[in-house]
mmCIF file of C-alpha atoms and ligand atoms in Angstrom:
data_model
loop_
_atom_site.group_PDB
_atom_site.id
_atom_site.type_symbol
_atom_site.label_atom_id
_atom_site.label_comp_id
_atom_site.label_asym_id
_atom_site.label_seq_id
_atom_site.Cartn_x
_atom_site.Cartn_y
_atom_site.Cartn_z
ATOM 1 C CA MET A 1 53.884 -100.313 -35.877
ATOM 2 C CA ASP A 2 56.244 -103.270 -35.633
ATOM 3 C CA ASN A 3 58.969 -103.342 -33.085
ATOM 4 C CA ASN A 4 61.787 -102.599 -35.483
ATOM 5 C CA GLN A 5 60.003 -99.532 -36.859
ATOM 6 C CA ILE A 6 59.970 -98.004 -33.400
ATOM 7 C CA TYR A 7 63.753 -98.008 -33.277
ATOM 8 C CA VAL A 8 64.105 -96.808 -36.898
ATOM 9 C CA ASN A 9 61.904 -93.798 -35.982
ATOM 10 C CA ARG A 10 63.756 -93.117 -32.773
ATOM 11 C CA ILE A 11 67.133 -93.172 -34.526
ATOM 12 C CA GLN A 12 65.796 -90.832 -37.216
ATOM 13 C CA ARG A 13 64.820 -88.317 -34.514
ATOM 14 C CA VAL A 14 68.227 -88.677 -32.852
ATOM 15 C CA ARG A 15 70.005 -88.096 -36.199
ATOM 16 C CA SER A 16 68.128 -84.851 -36.907
ATOM 17 C CA ALA A 17 69.007 -83.691 -33.350
ATOM 18 C CA MET A 18 72.674 -84.539 -34.089
ATOM 19 C CA LYS A 19 72.494 -82.478 -37.283
ATOM 20 C CA GLU A 20 71.017 -79.518 -35.399
ATOM 21 C CA ARG A 21 73.845 -79.656 -32.914
ATOM 22 C CA GLY A 22 76.455 -80.051 -35.628
ATOM 23 C CA ILE A 23 77.778 -83.423 -34.614
ATOM 24 C CA GLU A 24 78.708 -86.210 -37.001
ATOM 25 C CA GLY A 25 78.957 -89.021 -34.452
ATOM 26 C CA LEU A 26 77.174 -89.674 -31.151
ATOM 27 C CA TRP A 27 78.846 -91.824 -28.508
ATOM 28 C CA LEU A 28 76.229 -93.152 -26.082
ATOM 29 C CA SER A 29 77.344 -94.090 -22.596
ATOM 30 C CA LYS A 30 74.113 -93.887 -20.680
ATOM 31 C CA ARG A 31 72.458 -97.269 -20.432
ATOM 32 C CA GLU A 32 68.909 -95.915 -20.724
ATOM 33 C CA ASN A 33 69.829 -93.876 -23.823
ATOM 34 C CA GLN A 34 71.477 -96.909 -25.414
ATOM 35 C CA GLY A 35 68.400 -99.004 -24.700
ATOM 36 C CA TYR A 36 66.152 -96.263 -26.138
ATOM 37 C CA VAL A 37 67.728 -96.619 -29.594
ATOM 38 C CA THR A 38 68.725 -100.317 -29.554
ATOM 39 C CA GLY A 39 66.077 -102.049 -27.415
ATOM 40 C CA PHE A 40 68.966 -103.824 -25.706
ATOM 41 C CA PRO A 41 69.880 -102.114 -22.477
ATOM 42 C CA SER A 42 73.109 -103.496 -20.987
ATOM 43 C CA SER A 43 75.971 -101.885 -19.202
ATOM 44 C CA ASP A 44 78.576 -103.576 -21.452
ATOM 45 C CA VAL A 45 77.229 -102.517 -24.826
ATOM 46 C CA PHE A 46 78.568 -99.428 -26.631
ATOM 47 C CA VAL A 47 76.601 -97.469 -29.210
ATOM 48 C CA LEU A 48 77.996 -95.158 -31.835
ATOM 49 C CA LEU A 49 75.698 -93.440 -34.287
ATOM 50 C CA THR A 50 77.302 -91.713 -37.292
ATOM 51 C CA GLU A 51 75.626 -89.824 -40.126
ATOM 52 C CA GLN A 52 74.985 -93.041 -42.007
ATOM 53 C CA GLU A 53 75.609 -95.985 -39.717
ATOM 54 C CA ASN A 54 74.389 -97.427 -36.405
ATOM 55 C CA TYR A 55 77.159 -99.306 -34.619
ATOM 56 C CA LEU A 56 76.679 -101.544 -31.624
ATOM 57 C CA ILE A 57 79.944 -102.741 -30.070
ATOM 58 C CA THR A 58 80.071 -105.504 -27.489
ATOM 59 C CA ASP A 59 82.002 -108.616 -26.476
ATOM 60 C CA PHE A 60 81.557 -112.385 -26.620
ATOM 61 C CA ARG A 61 79.269 -112.544 -23.561
ATOM 62 C CA TYR A 62 76.507 -110.539 -25.262
ATOM 63 C CA ILE A 63 77.157 -111.077 -28.950
ATOM 64 C CA GLU A 64 74.498 -113.690 -29.676
ATOM 65 C CA ALA A 65 71.691 -111.842 -27.826
ATOM 66 C CA VAL A 66 72.714 -108.517 -29.346
ATOM 67 C CA LYS A 67 72.756 -109.924 -32.907
ATOM 68 C CA ASP A 68 69.366 -111.467 -32.429
ATOM 69 C CA ALA A 69 67.878 -108.258 -31.011
ATOM 70 C CA CYS A 70 69.579 -105.526 -33.072
ATOM 71 C CA GLU A 71 70.601 -106.787 -36.512
ATOM 72 C CA PRO A 72 70.208 -105.583 -39.224
ATOM 73 C CA LEU A 73 69.312 -102.110 -37.888
ATOM 74 C CA PHE A 74 72.730 -102.030 -36.151
ATOM 75 C CA THR A 75 76.107 -103.126 -37.460
ATOM 76 C CA VAL A 76 77.196 -105.329 -34.589
ATOM 77 C CA ILE A 77 80.951 -105.466 -33.920
ATOM 78 C CA MET A 78 82.581 -107.829 -31.422
ATOM 79 C CA THR A 79 85.615 -106.812 -29.470
ATOM 80 C CA ASP A 80 88.247 -109.291 -28.348
ATOM 81 C CA THR A 81 91.809 -109.235 -27.086
ATOM 82 C CA GLY A 82 93.185 -108.262 -30.547
ATOM 83 C CA ASN A 83 90.443 -105.757 -31.317
ATOM 84 C CA SER A 84 89.630 -103.413 -28.406
ATOM 85 C CA LEU A 85 86.730 -101.054 -28.177
ATOM 86 C CA TRP A 86 89.083 -98.167 -28.914
ATOM 87 C CA ASP A 87 90.546 -99.971 -31.983
ATOM 88 C CA VAL A 88 86.997 -100.201 -33.322
ATOM 89 C CA VAL A 89 86.290 -96.538 -32.706
ATOM 90 C CA LYS A 90 89.547 -95.627 -34.448
ATOM 91 C CA LYS A 91 88.595 -97.678 -37.514
ATOM 92 C CA ILE A 92 85.149 -96.085 -37.714
ATOM 93 C CA GLY A 93 86.646 -92.599 -37.427
ATOM 94 C CA VAL A 94 84.416 -89.581 -36.726
ATOM 95 C CA LYS A 95 85.390 -85.919 -37.199
ATOM 96 C CA SER A 96 83.062 -84.315 -34.711
ATOM 97 C CA MET A 97 81.896 -86.449 -31.831
ATOM 98 C CA GLY A 98 79.113 -85.804 -29.321
ATOM 99 C CA VAL A 99 79.613 -87.393 -25.898
ATOM 100 C CA GLU A 100 77.418 -87.430 -22.858
ATOM 101 C CA GLU A 101 79.577 -85.407 -20.516
ATOM 102 C CA SER A 102 77.228 -85.903 -17.605
ATOM 103 C CA VAL A 103 77.869 -89.654 -17.586
ATOM 104 C CA LEU A 104 81.008 -90.435 -19.608
ATOM 105 C CA THR A 105 83.955 -91.212 -17.329
ATOM 106 C CA VAL A 106 87.094 -89.125 -17.648
ATOM 107 C CA SER A 107 89.005 -92.348 -18.358
ATOM 108 C CA ASP A 108 86.732 -93.323 -21.232
ATOM 109 C CA LEU A 109 86.922 -89.794 -22.649
ATOM 110 C CA LYS A 110 90.750 -90.010 -22.599
ATOM 111 C CA GLN A 111 90.645 -93.313 -24.438
ATOM 112 C CA LEU A 112 88.210 -91.932 -27.012
ATOM 113 C CA GLN A 113 90.368 -88.876 -27.563
ATOM 114 C CA ALA A 114 93.444 -91.038 -27.965
ATOM 115 C CA ALA A 115 91.631 -93.153 -30.578
ATOM 116 C CA LEU A 116 90.409 -90.074 -32.461
ATOM 117 C CA PRO A 117 93.159 -87.448 -31.952
ATOM 118 C CA HIS A 118 91.950 -85.235 -34.777
ATOM 119 C CA SER A 119 88.285 -85.129 -33.812
ATOM 120 C CA THR A 120 86.433 -82.268 -32.212
ATOM 121 C CA TRP A 121 84.281 -82.936 -29.123
ATOM 122 C CA LYS A 122 80.935 -81.567 -28.063
ATOM 123 C CA ASP A 123 78.715 -82.133 -25.099
ATOM 124 C CA ALA A 124 75.632 -84.070 -26.248
ATOM 125 C CA SER A 125 74.180 -84.506 -22.745
ATOM 126 C CA GLY A 126 70.392 -84.333 -22.877
ATOM 127 C CA LEU A 127 70.169 -84.905 -26.653
ATOM 128 C CA ILE A 128 68.388 -88.258 -26.281
ATOM 129 C CA GLU A 129 66.620 -87.223 -23.017
ATOM 130 C CA GLU A 130 64.943 -84.371 -24.881
ATOM 131 C CA ILE A 131 63.459 -86.898 -27.271
ATOM 132 C CA ARG A 132 62.579 -89.369 -24.502
ATOM 133 C CA ILE A 133 60.599 -86.705 -22.632
ATOM 134 C CA ILE A 134 57.585 -87.401 -24.901
ATOM 135 C CA LYS A 135 56.415 -90.983 -24.543
ATOM 136 C CA ASP A 136 54.906 -92.964 -27.359
ATOM 137 C CA GLU A 137 52.080 -95.477 -26.944
ATOM 138 C CA THR A 138 54.390 -98.473 -26.528
ATOM 139 C CA GLU A 139 56.184 -96.721 -23.698
ATOM 140 C CA LEU A 140 52.982 -95.595 -22.009
ATOM 141 C CA ALA A 141 51.591 -99.121 -22.242
ATOM 142 C CA ALA A 142 54.682 -100.520 -20.501
ATOM 143 C CA MET A 143 54.436 -97.893 -17.794
ATOM 144 C CA GLU A 144 50.767 -98.723 -17.278
ATOM 145 C CA ARG A 145 51.691 -102.359 -16.664
ATOM 146 C CA ALA A 146 54.289 -101.307 -14.125
ATOM 147 C CA ILE A 147 51.817 -98.887 -12.433
ATOM 148 C CA ALA A 148 49.051 -101.542 -12.306
ATOM 149 C CA LEU A 149 51.482 -103.843 -10.502
ATOM 150 C CA THR A 150 52.314 -101.217 -7.868
ATOM 151 C CA ASP A 151 48.620 -100.603 -7.366
ATOM 152 C CA ARG A 152 48.082 -104.307 -6.736
ATOM 153 C CA CYS A 153 51.045 -104.274 -4.382
ATOM 154 C CA PHE A 154 49.526 -101.516 -2.310
ATOM 155 C CA SER A 155 46.266 -103.480 -1.958
ATOM 156 C CA HIS A 156 48.326 -106.426 -0.833
ATOM 157 C CA MET A 157 50.161 -104.315 1.701
ATOM 158 C CA LEU A 158 46.848 -103.213 3.289
ATOM 159 C CA THR A 159 46.276 -106.906 4.138
ATOM 160 C CA VAL A 160 49.667 -107.530 5.708
ATOM 161 C CA LEU A 161 50.728 -104.332 7.526
ATOM 162 C CA HIS A 162 50.292 -104.648 11.266
ATOM 163 C CA SER A 163 51.512 -103.395 14.582
ATOM 164 C CA GLY A 164 54.770 -105.212 15.461
ATOM 165 C CA MET A 165 55.965 -105.528 11.834
ATOM 166 C CA THR A 166 59.313 -103.863 11.212
ATOM 167 C CA GLU A 167 59.906 -101.339 8.461
ATOM 168 C CA LYS A 168 62.421 -103.758 6.863
ATOM 169 C CA GLN A 169 59.804 -106.505 6.876
ATOM 170 C CA GLY A 170 57.348 -104.109 5.253
ATOM 171 C CA ALA A 171 59.817 -103.190 2.544
ATOM 172 C CA LEU A 172 60.675 -106.843 1.924
ATOM 173 C CA GLU A 173 56.972 -107.669 1.596
ATOM 174 C CA ILE A 174 56.607 -104.936 -1.045
ATOM 175 C CA GLU A 175 59.630 -106.186 -2.958
ATOM 176 C CA MET A 176 58.591 -109.843 -2.744
ATOM 177 C CA PHE A 177 55.170 -108.990 -4.094
ATOM 178 C CA LEU A 178 56.493 -106.947 -6.985
ATOM 179 C CA LYS A 179 59.074 -109.481 -8.015
ATOM 180 C CA SER A 180 56.739 -112.466 -7.621
ATOM 181 C CA ASN A 181 54.138 -110.805 -9.825
ATOM 182 C CA GLY A 182 56.066 -109.745 -12.920
ATOM 183 C CA ALA A 183 58.511 -106.970 -12.047
ATOM 184 C CA GLN A 184 61.896 -107.175 -13.795
ATOM 185 C CA ARG A 185 63.426 -105.277 -10.940
ATOM 186 C CA LEU A 186 62.656 -102.426 -8.561
ATOM 187 C CA SER A 187 62.668 -98.829 -9.857
ATOM 188 C CA PHE A 188 64.638 -97.767 -6.736
ATOM 189 C CA PRO A 189 65.286 -99.017 -3.223
ATOM 190 C CA THR A 190 61.919 -99.304 -1.492
ATOM 191 C CA ILE A 191 61.040 -96.788 1.231
ATOM 192 C CA CYS A 192 58.967 -98.084 4.142
ATOM 193 C CA VAL A 193 59.185 -95.891 7.237
ATOM 194 C CA SER A 194 56.911 -95.519 10.269
ATOM 195 C CA GLY A 195 56.151 -93.243 13.224
ATOM 196 C CA ALA A 196 58.567 -90.343 13.681
ATOM 197 C CA ARG A 197 60.700 -91.758 10.907
ATOM 198 C CA THR A 198 58.012 -90.729 8.352
ATOM 199 C CA SER A 199 59.443 -87.167 8.638
ATOM 200 C CA LEU A 200 62.442 -88.452 6.629
ATOM 201 C CA PRO A 201 61.296 -88.058 3.001
ATOM 202 C CA HIS A 202 63.730 -90.725 1.806
ATOM 203 C CA GLY A 203 64.278 -92.642 5.018
ATOM 204 C CA GLU A 204 65.782 -96.122 4.792
ATOM 205 C CA PRO A 205 63.701 -98.978 6.237
ATOM 206 C CA SER A 206 64.974 -99.877 9.718
ATOM 207 C CA ASP A 207 64.349 -102.494 12.389
ATOM 208 C CA LYS A 208 61.800 -100.167 14.028
ATOM 209 C CA GLU A 209 58.483 -101.874 14.642
ATOM 210 C CA MET A 210 55.253 -100.252 13.479
ATOM 211 C CA GLU A 211 53.085 -99.215 16.462
ATOM 212 C CA PRO A 212 49.503 -98.047 17.006
ATOM 213 C CA GLY A 213 49.321 -94.327 16.222
ATOM 214 C CA ASP A 214 52.085 -94.529 13.614
ATOM 215 C CA PHE A 215 51.869 -93.286 10.117
ATOM 216 C CA VAL A 216 53.561 -95.695 7.661
ATOM 217 C CA THR A 217 54.853 -94.193 4.442
ATOM 218 C CA MET A 218 55.561 -96.572 1.549
ATOM 219 C CA ASP A 219 57.253 -95.203 -1.547
ATOM 220 C CA PHE A 220 57.949 -97.902 -4.134
ATOM 221 C CA GLY A 221 58.057 -98.786 -7.811
ATOM 222 C CA CYS A 222 59.017 -101.483 -10.238
ATOM 223 C CA VAL A 223 60.203 -101.906 -13.793
ATOM 224 C CA VAL A 224 58.107 -103.758 -16.400
ATOM 225 C CA ASP A 225 59.408 -104.070 -19.981
ATOM 226 C CA GLY A 226 62.106 -101.502 -19.194
ATOM 227 C CA TYR A 227 59.766 -98.814 -17.820
ATOM 228 C CA CYS A 228 59.420 -97.647 -14.249
ATOM 229 C CA SER A 229 56.500 -97.006 -11.922
ATOM 230 C CA ASP A 230 56.589 -94.886 -8.770
ATOM 231 C CA MET A 231 53.921 -94.378 -6.093
ATOM 232 C CA THR A 232 53.648 -93.388 -2.439
ATOM 233 C CA ARG A 233 50.936 -93.908 0.114
ATOM 234 C CA THR A 234 50.850 -93.010 3.795
ATOM 235 C CA VAL A 235 48.560 -95.116 5.985
ATOM 236 C CA ALA A 236 48.008 -95.278 9.746
ATOM 237 C CA ILE A 237 48.180 -98.137 12.226
ATOM 238 C CA GLY A 238 45.466 -98.368 14.861
ATOM 239 C CA HIS A 239 44.497 -94.755 15.412
ATOM 240 C CA VAL A 240 45.552 -91.213 14.471
ATOM 241 C CA SER A 241 45.648 -87.837 16.260
ATOM 242 C CA GLU A 242 43.778 -84.731 15.102
ATOM 243 C CA GLU A 243 47.060 -83.250 13.954
ATOM 244 C CA GLN A 244 47.845 -86.283 11.821
ATOM 245 C CA LYS A 245 44.413 -86.115 10.240
ATOM 246 C CA GLU A 246 44.768 -82.393 9.519
ATOM 247 C CA ILE A 247 48.216 -82.755 7.894
ATOM 248 C CA TYR A 248 47.014 -85.705 5.859
ATOM 249 C CA GLN A 249 44.100 -83.682 4.488
ATOM 250 C CA ILE A 250 46.293 -80.697 3.587
ATOM 251 C CA VAL A 251 48.636 -82.980 1.587
ATOM 252 C CA ARG A 252 45.645 -84.621 0.015
ATOM 253 C CA ARG A 253 44.182 -81.287 -1.037
ATOM 254 C CA ALA A 254 47.552 -80.091 -2.406
ATOM 255 C CA GLN A 255 47.887 -83.274 -4.438
ATOM 256 C CA GLU A 256 44.316 -82.982 -5.770
ATOM 257 C CA ALA A 257 44.926 -79.354 -6.821
ATOM 258 C CA VAL A 258 47.711 -80.513 -9.106
ATOM 259 C CA LEU A 259 45.740 -83.421 -10.507
ATOM 260 C CA GLN A 260 42.834 -81.090 -11.247
ATOM 261 C CA ASN A 261 44.770 -78.222 -12.811
ATOM 262 C CA LEU A 262 47.796 -79.578 -14.613
ATOM 263 C CA LYS A 263 47.726 -79.837 -18.422
ATOM 264 C CA ALA A 264 49.857 -79.205 -21.462
ATOM 265 C CA GLY A 265 50.907 -75.558 -21.691
ATOM 266 C CA ILE A 266 51.424 -75.092 -17.939
ATOM 267 C CA GLY A 267 54.989 -74.354 -16.849
ATOM 268 C CA TRP A 268 56.890 -76.919 -14.717
ATOM 269 C CA ALA A 269 57.335 -74.430 -11.864
ATOM 270 C CA GLU A 270 53.727 -73.306 -12.247
ATOM 271 C CA GLY A 271 52.600 -76.911 -11.784
ATOM 272 C CA ASP A 272 54.585 -77.063 -8.542
ATOM 273 C CA ARG A 273 52.780 -73.928 -7.361
ATOM 274 C CA PHE A 274 49.353 -75.648 -7.401
ATOM 275 C CA ALA A 275 50.493 -77.821 -4.510
ATOM 276 C CA ARG A 276 52.852 -75.429 -2.801
ATOM 277 C CA ASP A 277 50.299 -72.638 -2.539
ATOM 278 C CA ILE A 278 47.962 -74.887 -0.531
ATOM 279 C CA ILE A 279 50.678 -76.121 1.777
ATOM 280 C CA GLU A 280 52.064 -72.557 2.281
ATOM 281 C CA GLU A 281 48.615 -71.123 2.972
ATOM 282 C CA ALA A 282 48.089 -73.793 5.623
ATOM 283 C CA GLY A 283 51.361 -72.626 7.253
ATOM 284 C CA TYR A 284 53.506 -75.644 6.415
ATOM 285 C CA GLY A 285 55.565 -74.237 3.526
ATOM 286 C CA PRO A 286 58.914 -74.776 5.321
ATOM 287 C CA TYR A 287 57.997 -78.438 5.829
ATOM 288 C CA PHE A 288 57.630 -79.171 2.106
ATOM 289 C CA GLY A 289 61.241 -79.086 1.032
ATOM 290 C CA HIS A 290 61.191 -81.032 -2.248
ATOM 291 C CA GLY A 291 59.687 -80.620 -5.675
ATOM 292 C CA THR A 292 56.118 -81.631 -6.395
ATOM 293 C CA GLY A 293 56.960 -84.148 -9.125
ATOM 294 C CA HIS A 294 59.238 -85.500 -11.814
ATOM 295 C CA GLY A 295 59.016 -87.417 -15.071
ATOM 296 C CA VAL A 296 59.288 -91.201 -15.097
ATOM 297 C CA GLY A 297 60.151 -93.501 -17.954
ATOM 298 C CA LEU A 298 63.222 -95.646 -18.591
ATOM 299 C CA GLU A 299 64.675 -93.822 -15.579
ATOM 300 C CA ILE A 300 62.889 -93.318 -12.298
ATOM 301 C CA HIS A 301 63.779 -89.611 -12.248
ATOM 302 C CA GLU A 302 63.772 -87.810 -15.569
ATOM 303 C CA ALA A 303 62.502 -84.599 -17.073
ATOM 304 C CA PRO A 304 60.141 -82.791 -16.546
ATOM 305 C CA THR A 305 61.123 -81.322 -13.162
ATOM 306 C CA MET A 306 57.960 -80.044 -11.484
ATOM 307 C CA SER A 307 59.632 -77.883 -8.822
ATOM 308 C CA PRO A 308 60.291 -74.185 -8.169
ATOM 309 C CA ARG A 309 63.473 -74.668 -10.208
ATOM 310 C CA GLY A 310 61.688 -76.289 -13.175
ATOM 311 C CA ARG A 311 62.425 -74.551 -16.481
ATOM 312 C CA GLY A 312 60.083 -75.865 -19.118
ATOM 313 C CA THR A 313 56.468 -76.320 -20.147
ATOM 314 C CA PHE A 314 54.329 -79.407 -19.923
ATOM 315 C CA ARG A 315 53.564 -81.006 -23.290
ATOM 316 C CA GLU A 316 51.217 -83.754 -24.335
ATOM 317 C CA GLY A 317 52.806 -87.182 -23.816
ATOM 318 C CA MET A 318 54.992 -86.260 -20.880
ATOM 319 C CA THR A 319 54.681 -88.274 -17.664
ATOM 320 C CA VAL A 320 54.847 -86.705 -14.222
ATOM 321 C CA THR A 321 54.536 -87.794 -10.599
ATOM 322 C CA VAL A 322 52.366 -85.704 -8.277
ATOM 323 C CA GLU A 323 53.873 -86.081 -4.815
ATOM 324 C CA PRO A 324 53.566 -83.243 -2.375
ATOM 325 C CA GLY A 325 54.395 -83.926 1.271
ATOM 326 C CA ILE A 326 54.667 -82.314 4.723
ATOM 327 C CA TYR A 327 57.379 -83.471 7.056
ATOM 328 C CA LEU A 328 57.375 -82.412 10.772
ATOM 329 C CA PRO A 329 60.791 -83.307 12.229
ATOM 330 C CA LYS A 330 60.697 -85.816 15.073
ATOM 331 C CA LYS A 331 56.891 -86.033 14.764
ATOM 332 C CA PHE A 332 55.652 -87.497 11.491
ATOM 333 C CA GLY A 333 55.381 -86.885 7.768
ATOM 334 C CA VAL A 334 52.844 -87.521 4.983
ATOM 335 C CA ARG A 335 53.418 -87.977 1.264
ATOM 336 C CA ILE A 336 50.958 -89.064 -1.369
ATOM 337 C CA GLU A 337 52.228 -89.792 -4.864
ATOM 338 C CA ASP A 338 50.508 -90.658 -8.090
ATOM 339 C CA LEU A 339 51.885 -90.934 -11.606
ATOM 340 C CA ALA A 340 50.088 -89.266 -14.515
ATOM 341 C CA ILE A 341 50.240 -88.670 -18.237
ATOM 342 C CA VAL A 342 49.919 -85.067 -19.547
ATOM 343 C CA THR A 343 47.354 -84.317 -22.239
ATOM 344 C CA SER A 344 46.111 -81.043 -23.767
ATOM 345 C CA SER A 345 42.952 -81.093 -21.655
ATOM 346 C CA GLY A 346 44.347 -82.275 -18.340
ATOM 347 C CA ILE A 347 46.311 -85.186 -16.878
ATOM 348 C CA ILE A 348 45.361 -88.827 -16.748
ATOM 349 C CA ASN A 349 46.264 -90.302 -13.355
ATOM 350 C CA LYS A 350 47.252 -93.910 -13.855
ATOM 351 C CA VAL A 351 47.502 -94.768 -10.153
ATOM 352 C CA LYS A 352 44.139 -96.086 -8.937
ATOM 353 C CA SER A 353 44.914 -96.786 -5.263
ATOM 354 C CA ASN A 354 42.711 -95.231 -2.591
ATOM 355 C CA LYS A 355 43.850 -91.928 -1.088
ATOM 356 C CA GLU A 356 41.368 -91.619 1.799
ATOM 357 C CA LEU A 357 43.145 -91.781 5.119
ATOM 358 C CA ILE A 358 43.353 -95.533 5.769
ATOM 359 C CA ILE A 359 43.612 -96.650 9.394
ATOM 360 C CA LEU A 360 44.612 -100.313 9.693
HETATM 361 MN MN1 LIG B 401 58.709 -90.132 -7.075
#
């Protein structure tokens, strides 16, 4: 399938979803959703799909790159001082418009409504996300490249982590490795915490030095060809206590239970249960306060939501992280995270890094 055909197919799917929801035009504000249909993700590009036409509206700064990337599938229109974005929208004219209420600013909505005073408005939040939830081969291949890079990064970190290194230095080392080896950017701000600070699930790297007896939790990811990776490993410096060993093994077993049992047809909340049951039975339920996993793709957090609040069923082609954790306040925490693809017979874990308790 050539590159252009991918976008033709995606737009076709979006159009039938528009029809189902009874909207004639779809105004896309979310960068990832724009990129999904255009292949050109940028914060200053505007996409309007109507029943017949695909419009891409931008200004002088992007016009050449956008034309190269998106014509003829998109009608590319340039705005300038005499032809504003809202003038363009007015000229196109749409009777019923879907907007992404969850991301569109109130000020943009007001401008849109002023340009199209006789149109009706509907919330189209989630319309594209529902299509994005199933990944095609091209998307999975990009994610695999991003995941392979994070795997290599973890191996690298095992050679550089040492007592006396600060958390900030650890995070910088992760970021330097990822960016030096092909990452477009990071998926999210890198987490590298040590000692008692590992009980903060999303702690920010500080000037604290890693010390013998510390756990070090590294949660990091990068973007390759637009797609994110996400992984977490907890390792120890010097030595560990019996309690640290025990907690690590409980998290490890909880994570393994999900990897072994998850497959298409299982509910999102049910998937979370595989891990939560083990942690609760071990008596640490209250110390596992987040969901077991989430989808990853163009965004670092997207559907499915594998948590007690998850409302949906796993289907073939979804991606999901598997990341249970136990966090003992003021003592330490452990999280282990892999990223997998859902199939009808199970899940394929794409993260290859070691999960034995590593003591450096
Ligand atoms: Mn994650």
